[in-house]
Every structure is written in structure tokens, then in C-alpha cells.
Amino acid sequence: LALHGNVVAVGGIPEKLHSALAHGRRAVIIPEANRGELRQVPELGAKLEIHPVRTFAEAVQVALEPS
């Protein structure tokens, strides 16, 4: 998260998604800048609800959506 509220790219998205699934998570929020890494783990797209976001405000909105 940058000072202006923009969500910045992080490393290890495939590993983080595998870990989320292993720990029973159904939905995850990732930086929009990391969307391309989803091609490395196409099998997880059917198992996880993945929400790419650009700003902190978007992340909060997704996090607070009723499930």
C-alpha cells in the first residue's frame, strides 16, 4: 500500500494463493498489478474468489461486502 492509497505489487502471489486455499480461505484480495501472475495458477481460479484491486478504498469495499 503506497502513501496515496494505491495498492502496489507484491511477490509470490501463486504461493500466497496456495496458502490461502490450504488454510480454508474462499476469497482473496490481490493487487491489480499482480493479475498477470494468475496465469501461473489457473486451477486456483475455480477454487478461490480472487479480487484484484488498485486502491485501498477498493480493498475495503471488497472486504466489507456481505458474503
PDB file of N, CA and C in Angstrom:
ATOM      1  N   LEU A   1       0.855  -1.163   0.000  1.00  0.00           N
ATOM      2  CA  LEU A   1       0.000   0.000   0.000  1.00  0.00           C
ATOM      3  C   LEU A   1       0.900   1.223   0.000  1.00  0.00           C
ATOM      4  N   ALA A   2       0.734   2.085  -0.983  1.00  0.00           N
ATOM      5  CA  ALA A   2       1.531   3.301  -1.076  1.00  0.00           C
ATOM      6  C   ALA A   2       0.875   4.419  -0.251  1.00  0.00           C
ATOM      7  N   LEU A   3       1.601   5.467  -0.005  1.00  0.00           N
ATOM      8  CA  LEU A   3       1.094   6.569   0.810  1.00  0.00           C
ATOM      9  C   LEU A   3      -0.166   7.215   0.234  1.00  0.00           C
ATOM     10  N   HIS A   4      -0.339   7.158  -1.070  1.00  0.00           N
ATOM     11  CA  HIS A   4      -1.507   7.773  -1.709  1.00  0.00           C
ATOM     12  C   HIS A   4      -2.699   6.837  -1.764  1.00  0.00           C
ATOM     13  N   GLY A   5      -2.584   5.669  -1.170  1.00  0.00           N
ATOM     14  CA  GLY A   5      -3.700   4.734  -1.136  1.00  0.00           C
ATOM     15  C   GLY A   5      -3.730   3.741  -2.268  1.00  0.00           C
ATOM     16  N   ASN A   6      -2.695   3.749  -3.104  1.00  0.00           N
ATOM     17  CA  ASN A   6      -2.623   2.778  -4.200  1.00  0.00           C
ATOM     18  C   ASN A   6      -2.049   1.461  -3.694  1.00  0.00           C
ATOM     19  N   VAL A   7      -2.618   0.366  -4.159  1.00  0.00           N
ATOM     20  CA  VAL A   7      -2.127  -0.961  -3.801  1.00  0.00           C
ATOM     21  C   VAL A   7      -1.008  -1.310  -4.779  1.00  0.00           C
ATOM     22  N   VAL A   8       0.157  -1.659  -4.251  1.00  0.00           N
ATOM     23  CA  VAL A   8       1.314  -1.951  -5.100  1.00  0.00           C
ATOM     24  C   VAL A   8       1.521  -3.465  -5.218  1.00  0.00           C
ATOM     25  N   ALA A   9       2.250  -3.851  -6.237  1.00  0.00           N
ATOM     26  CA  ALA A   9       2.518  -5.269  -6.492  1.00  0.00           C
ATOM     27  C   ALA A   9       3.328  -5.890  -5.358  1.00  0.00           C
ATOM     28  N   VAL A  10       3.094  -7.173  -5.137  1.00  0.00           N
ATOM     29  CA  VAL A  10       3.851  -7.944  -4.150  1.00  0.00           C
ATOM     30  C   VAL A  10       4.370  -9.202  -4.829  1.00  0.00           C
ATOM     31  N   GLY A  11       5.339  -9.835  -4.239  1.00  0.00           N
ATOM     32  CA  GLY A  11       5.893 -11.054  -4.802  1.00  0.00           C
ATOM     33  C   GLY A  11       5.206 -12.292  -4.259  1.00  0.00           C
ATOM     34  N   GLY A  12       5.335 -13.385  -4.984  1.00  0.00           N
ATOM     35  CA  GLY A  12       4.874 -14.678  -4.501  1.00  0.00           C
ATOM     36  C   GLY A  12       3.374 -14.893  -4.502  1.00  0.00           C
ATOM     37  N   ILE A  13       2.669 -14.308  -5.444  1.00  0.00           N
ATOM     38  CA  ILE A  13       1.207 -14.467  -5.486  1.00  0.00           C
ATOM     39  C   ILE A  13       0.796 -15.937  -5.603  1.00  0.00           C
ATOM     40  N   PRO A  14       1.388 -16.741  -6.485  1.00  0.00           N
ATOM     41  CA  PRO A  14       0.962 -18.149  -6.550  1.00  0.00           C
ATOM     42  C   PRO A  14       1.097 -18.860  -5.201  1.00  0.00           C
ATOM     43  N   GLU A  15       2.203 -18.627  -4.505  1.00  0.00           N
ATOM     44  CA  GLU A  15       2.414 -19.258  -3.202  1.00  0.00           C
ATOM     45  C   GLU A  15       1.394 -18.760  -2.181  1.00  0.00           C
ATOM     46  N   LYS A  16       1.107 -17.474  -2.206  1.00  0.00           N
ATOM     47  CA  LYS A  16       0.129 -16.905  -1.277  1.00  0.00           C
ATOM     48  C   LYS A  16      -1.265 -17.468  -1.537  1.00  0.00           C
ATOM     49  N   LEU A  17      -1.619 -17.668  -2.800  1.00  0.00           N
ATOM     50  CA  LEU A  17      -2.932 -18.221  -3.131  1.00  0.00           C
ATOM     51  C   LEU A  17      -3.037 -19.682  -2.696  1.00  0.00           C
ATOM     52  N   HIS A  18      -1.979 -20.451  -2.907  1.00  0.00           N
ATOM     53  CA  HIS A  18      -1.972 -21.849  -2.449  1.00  0.00           C
ATOM     54  C   HIS A  18      -2.122 -21.908  -0.929  1.00  0.00           C
ATOM     55  N   SER A  19      -1.447 -21.032  -0.230  1.00  0.00           N
ATOM     56  CA  SER A  19      -1.529 -20.993   1.228  1.00  0.00           C
ATOM     57  C   SER A  19      -2.934 -20.604   1.690  1.00  0.00           C
ATOM     58  N   ALA A  20      -3.533 -19.615   1.032  1.00  0.00           N
ATOM     59  CA  ALA A  20      -4.896 -19.208   1.384  1.00  0.00           C
ATOM     60  C   ALA A  20      -5.854 -20.376   1.237  1.00  0.00           C
ATOM     61  N   LEU A  21      -5.731 -21.109   0.154  1.00  0.00           N
ATOM     62  CA  LEU A  21      -6.596 -22.264  -0.082  1.00  0.00           C
ATOM     63  C   LEU A  21      -6.351 -23.353   0.967  1.00  0.00           C
ATOM     64  N   ALA A  22      -5.104 -23.592   1.278  1.00  0.00           N
ATOM     65  CA  ALA A  22      -4.756 -24.614   2.266  1.00  0.00           C
ATOM     66  C   ALA A  22      -5.283 -24.278   3.656  1.00  0.00           C
ATOM     67  N   HIS A  23      -5.452 -22.983   3.921  1.00  0.00           N
ATOM     68  CA  HIS A  23      -5.942 -22.554   5.225  1.00  0.00           C
ATOM     69  C   HIS A  23      -7.441 -22.255   5.223  1.00  0.00           C
ATOM     70  N   GLY A  24      -8.131 -22.726   4.185  1.00  0.00           N
ATOM     71  CA  GLY A  24      -9.584 -22.647   4.162  1.00  0.00           C
ATOM     72  C   GLY A  24     -10.194 -21.343   3.708  1.00  0.00           C
ATOM     73  N   ARG A  25      -9.414 -20.476   3.119  1.00  0.00           N
ATOM     74  CA  ARG A  25      -9.971 -19.214   2.619  1.00  0.00           C
ATOM     75  C   ARG A  25     -10.724 -19.477   1.324  1.00  0.00           C
ATOM     76  N   ARG A  26     -11.806 -18.741   1.125  1.00  0.00           N
ATOM     77  CA  ARG A  26     -12.594 -18.880  -0.106  1.00  0.00           C
ATOM     78  C   ARG A  26     -12.408 -17.685  -1.027  1.00  0.00           C
ATOM     79  N   ALA A  27     -12.006 -16.546  -0.467  1.00  0.00           N
ATOM     80  CA  ALA A  27     -11.833 -15.324  -1.247  1.00  0.00           C
ATOM     81  C   ALA A  27     -10.547 -14.631  -0.816  1.00  0.00           C
ATOM     82  N   VAL A  28      -9.870 -14.002  -1.786  1.00  0.00           N
ATOM     83  CA  VAL A  28      -8.637 -13.271  -1.506  1.00  0.00           C
ATOM     84  C   VAL A  28      -8.639 -11.966  -2.291  1.00  0.00           C
ATOM     85  N   ILE A  29      -7.935 -10.993  -1.759  1.00  0.00           N
ATOM     86  CA  ILE A  29      -7.740  -9.708  -2.424  1.00  0.00           C
ATOM     87  C   ILE A  29      -6.277  -9.627  -2.812  1.00  0.00           C
ATOM     88  N   ILE A  30      -6.025  -9.316  -4.085  1.00  0.00           N
ATOM     89  CA  ILE A  30      -4.645  -9.188  -4.553  1.00  0.00           C
ATOM     90  C   ILE A  30      -4.490  -7.847  -5.274  1.00  0.00           C
ATOM     91  N   PRO A  31      -3.265  -7.356  -5.404  1.00  0.00           N
ATOM     92  CA  PRO A  31      -3.045  -6.136  -6.174  1.00  0.00           C
ATOM     93  C   PRO A  31      -3.358  -6.363  -7.658  1.00  0.00           C
ATOM     94  N   GLU A  32      -3.979  -5.394  -8.277  1.00  0.00           N
ATOM     95  CA  GLU A  32      -4.267  -5.451  -9.716  1.00  0.00           C
ATOM     96  C   GLU A  32      -2.978  -5.673 -10.504  1.00  0.00           C
ATOM     97  N   ALA A  33      -1.893  -5.084 -10.024  1.00  0.00           N
ATOM     98  CA  ALA A  33      -0.601  -5.219 -10.713  1.00  0.00           C
ATOM     99  C   ALA A  33      -0.115  -6.664 -10.763  1.00  0.00           C
ATOM    100  N   ASN A  34      -0.649  -7.524  -9.928  1.00  0.00           N
ATOM    101  CA  ASN A  34      -0.256  -8.934  -9.907  1.00  0.00           C
ATOM    102  C   ASN A  34      -1.221  -9.839 -10.666  1.00  0.00           C
ATOM    103  N   ARG A  35      -2.209  -9.276 -11.331  1.00  0.00           N
ATOM    104  CA  ARG A  35      -3.204 -10.083 -12.040  1.00  0.00           C
ATOM    105  C   ARG A  35      -2.551 -11.052 -13.026  1.00  0.00           C
ATOM    106  N   GLY A  36      -1.489 -10.649 -13.683  1.00  0.00           N
ATOM    107  CA  GLY A  36      -0.813 -11.496 -14.656  1.00  0.00           C
ATOM    108  C   GLY A  36      -0.271 -12.787 -14.063  1.00  0.00           C
ATOM    109  N   GLU A  37       0.043 -12.780 -12.779  1.00  0.00           N
ATOM    110  CA  GLU A  37       0.580 -13.981 -12.138  1.00  0.00           C
ATOM    111  C   GLU A  37      -0.478 -15.072 -11.987  1.00  0.00           C
ATOM    112  N   LEU A  38      -1.742 -14.709 -12.145  1.00  0.00           N
ATOM    113  CA  LEU A  38      -2.812 -15.711 -12.040  1.00  0.00           C
ATOM    114  C   LEU A  38      -2.705 -16.754 -13.148  1.00  0.00           C
ATOM    115  N   ARG A  39      -2.038 -16.390 -14.250  1.00  0.00           N
ATOM    116  CA  ARG A  39      -1.835 -17.354 -15.344  1.00  0.00           C
ATOM    117  C   ARG A  39      -0.981 -18.531 -14.884  1.00  0.00           C
ATOM    118  N   GLN A  40      -0.178 -18.334 -13.851  1.00  0.00           N
ATOM    119  CA  GLN A  40       0.684 -19.400 -13.339  1.00  0.00           C
ATOM    120  C   GLN A  40      -0.107 -20.444 -12.553  1.00  0.00           C
ATOM    121  N   VAL A  41      -1.300 -20.081 -12.087  1.00  0.00           N
ATOM    122  CA  VAL A  41      -2.106 -20.986 -11.257  1.00  0.00           C
ATOM    123  C   VAL A  41      -3.574 -20.984 -11.698  1.00  0.00           C
ATOM    124  N   PRO A  42      -3.833 -21.348 -12.956  1.00  0.00           N
ATOM    125  CA  PRO A  42      -5.215 -21.271 -13.453  1.00  0.00           C
ATOM    126  C   PRO A  42      -6.174 -22.173 -12.680  1.00  0.00           C
ATOM    127  N   GLU A  43      -5.672 -23.246 -12.095  1.00  0.00           N
ATOM    128  CA  GLU A  43      -6.528 -24.167 -11.354  1.00  0.00           C
ATOM    129  C   GLU A  43      -7.120 -23.515 -10.101  1.00  0.00           C
ATOM    130  N   LEU A  44      -6.491 -22.478  -9.596  1.00  0.00           N
ATOM    131  CA  LEU A  44      -6.998 -21.836  -8.382  1.00  0.00           C
ATOM    132  C   LEU A  44      -8.152 -20.880  -8.669  1.00  0.00           C
ATOM    133  N   GLY A  45      -8.301 -20.484  -9.910  1.00  0.00           N
ATOM    134  CA  GLY A  45      -9.400 -19.581 -10.281  1.00  0.00           C
ATOM    135  C   GLY A  45     -10.768 -20.180 -10.008  1.00  0.00           C
ATOM    136  N   ALA A  46     -10.878 -21.494 -10.115  1.00  0.00           N
ATOM    137  CA  ALA A  46     -12.156 -22.158  -9.857  1.00  0.00           C
ATOM    138  C   ALA A  46     -12.362 -22.438  -8.370  1.00  0.00           C
ATOM    139  N   LYS A  47     -11.288 -22.396  -7.599  1.00  0.00           N
ATOM    140  CA  LYS A  47     -11.379 -22.743  -6.181  1.00  0.00           C
ATOM    141  C   LYS A  47     -11.426 -21.527  -5.262  1.00  0.00           C
ATOM    142  N   LEU A  48     -10.921 -20.396  -5.744  1.00  0.00           N
ATOM    143  CA  LEU A  48     -10.878 -19.170  -4.948  1.00  0.00           C
ATOM    144  C   LEU A  48     -11.605 -18.046  -5.669  1.00  0.00           C
ATOM    145  N   GLU A  49     -12.229 -17.196  -4.912  1.00  0.00           N
ATOM    146  CA  GLU A  49     -12.798 -15.962  -5.447  1.00  0.00           C
ATOM    147  C   GLU A  49     -11.694 -14.913  -5.308  1.00  0.00           C
ATOM    148  N   ILE A  50     -11.109 -14.501  -6.433  1.00  0.00           N
ATOM    149  CA  ILE A  50      -9.944 -13.611  -6.427  1.00  0.00           C
ATOM    150  C   ILE A  50     -10.381 -12.207  -6.844  1.00  0.00           C
ATOM    151  N   HIS A  51     -10.055 -11.221  -6.007  1.00  0.00           N
ATOM    152  CA  HIS A  51     -10.452  -9.835  -6.239  1.00  0.00           C
ATOM    153  C   HIS A  51      -9.214  -8.954  -6.425  1.00  0.00           C
ATOM    154  N   PRO A  52      -8.837  -8.647  -7.669  1.00  0.00           N
ATOM    155  CA  PRO A  52      -7.734  -7.705  -7.879  1.00  0.00           C
ATOM    156  C   PRO A  52      -8.221  -6.270  -7.609  1.00  0.00           C
ATOM    157  N   VAL A  53      -7.433  -5.494  -6.867  1.00  0.00           N
ATOM    158  CA  VAL A  53      -7.808  -4.112  -6.538  1.00  0.00           C
ATOM    159  C   VAL A  53      -6.655  -3.172  -6.839  1.00  0.00           C
ATOM    160  N   ARG A  54      -6.999  -1.916  -7.085  1.00  0.00           N
ATOM    161  CA  ARG A  54      -5.988  -0.892  -7.370  1.00  0.00           C
ATOM    162  C   ARG A  54      -5.770   0.049  -6.198  1.00  0.00           C
ATOM    163  N   THR A  55      -6.820   0.260  -5.390  1.00  0.00           N
ATOM    164  CA  THR A  55      -6.717   1.222  -4.296  1.00  0.00           C
ATOM    165  C   THR A  55      -7.156   0.599  -2.974  1.00  0.00           C
ATOM    166  N   PHE A  56      -6.747   1.251  -1.898  1.00  0.00           N
ATOM    167  CA  PHE A  56      -7.148   0.815  -0.568  1.00  0.00           C
ATOM    168  C   PHE A  56      -8.665   0.865  -0.439  1.00  0.00           C
ATOM    169  N   ALA A  57      -9.283   1.897  -1.004  1.00  0.00           N
ATOM    170  CA  ALA A  57     -10.741   2.026  -0.940  1.00  0.00           C
ATOM    171  C   ALA A  57     -11.427   0.823  -1.593  1.00  0.00           C
ATOM    172  N   GLU A  58     -10.914   0.362  -2.723  1.00  0.00           N
ATOM    173  CA  GLU A  58     -11.473  -0.826  -3.380  1.00  0.00           C
ATOM    174  C   GLU A  58     -11.309  -2.054  -2.488  1.00  0.00           C
ATOM    175  N   ALA A  59     -10.149  -2.183  -1.858  1.00  0.00           N
ATOM    176  CA  ALA A  59      -9.893  -3.333  -0.994  1.00  0.00           C
ATOM    177  C   ALA A  59     -10.862  -3.353   0.184  1.00  0.00           C
ATOM    178  N   VAL A  60     -11.099  -2.202   0.779  1.00  0.00           N
ATOM    179  CA  VAL A  60     -12.038  -2.118   1.900  1.00  0.00           C
ATOM    180  C   VAL A  60     -13.451  -2.465   1.435  1.00  0.00           C
ATOM    181  N   GLN A  61     -13.838  -1.956   0.279  1.00  0.00           N
ATOM    182  CA  GLN A  61     -15.170  -2.247  -0.255  1.00  0.00           C
ATOM    183  C   GLN A  61     -15.356  -3.745  -0.461  1.00  0.00           C
ATOM    184  N   VAL A  62     -14.363  -4.409  -1.043  1.00  0.00           N
ATOM    185  CA  VAL A  62     -14.439  -5.849  -1.272  1.00  0.00           C
ATOM    186  C   VAL A  62     -14.469  -6.590   0.067  1.00  0.00           C
ATOM    187  N   ALA A  63     -13.629  -6.170   0.995  1.00  0.00           N
ATOM    188  CA  ALA A  63     -13.530  -6.854   2.282  1.00  0.00           C
ATOM    189  C   ALA A  63     -14.827  -6.747   3.081  1.00  0.00           C
ATOM    190  N   LEU A  64     -15.556  -5.669   2.915  1.00  0.00           N
ATOM    191  CA  LEU A  64     -16.768  -5.448   3.697  1.00  0.00           C
ATOM    192  C   LEU A  64     -18.042  -5.902   2.992  1.00  0.00           C
ATOM    193  N   GLU A  65     -17.918  -6.432   1.767  1.00  0.00           N
ATOM    194  CA  GLU A  65     -19.094  -6.956   1.071  1.00  0.00           C
ATOM    195  C   GLU A  65     -19.657  -8.141   1.851  1.00  0.00           C
ATOM    196  N   PRO A  66     -20.970  -8.211   1.968  1.00  0.00           N
ATOM    197  CA  PRO A  66     -21.547  -9.392   2.635  1.00  0.00           C
ATOM    198  C   PRO A  66     -21.244 -10.649   1.823  1.00  0.00           C
ATOM    199  N   SER A  67     -20.959 -11.735   2.511  1.00  0.00           N
ATOM    200  CA  SER A  67     -20.647 -12.972   1.784  1.00  0.00           C
ATOM    201  C   SER A  67     -21.853 -13.852   1.607  1.00  0.00           C
TER     202      SER A  67
END
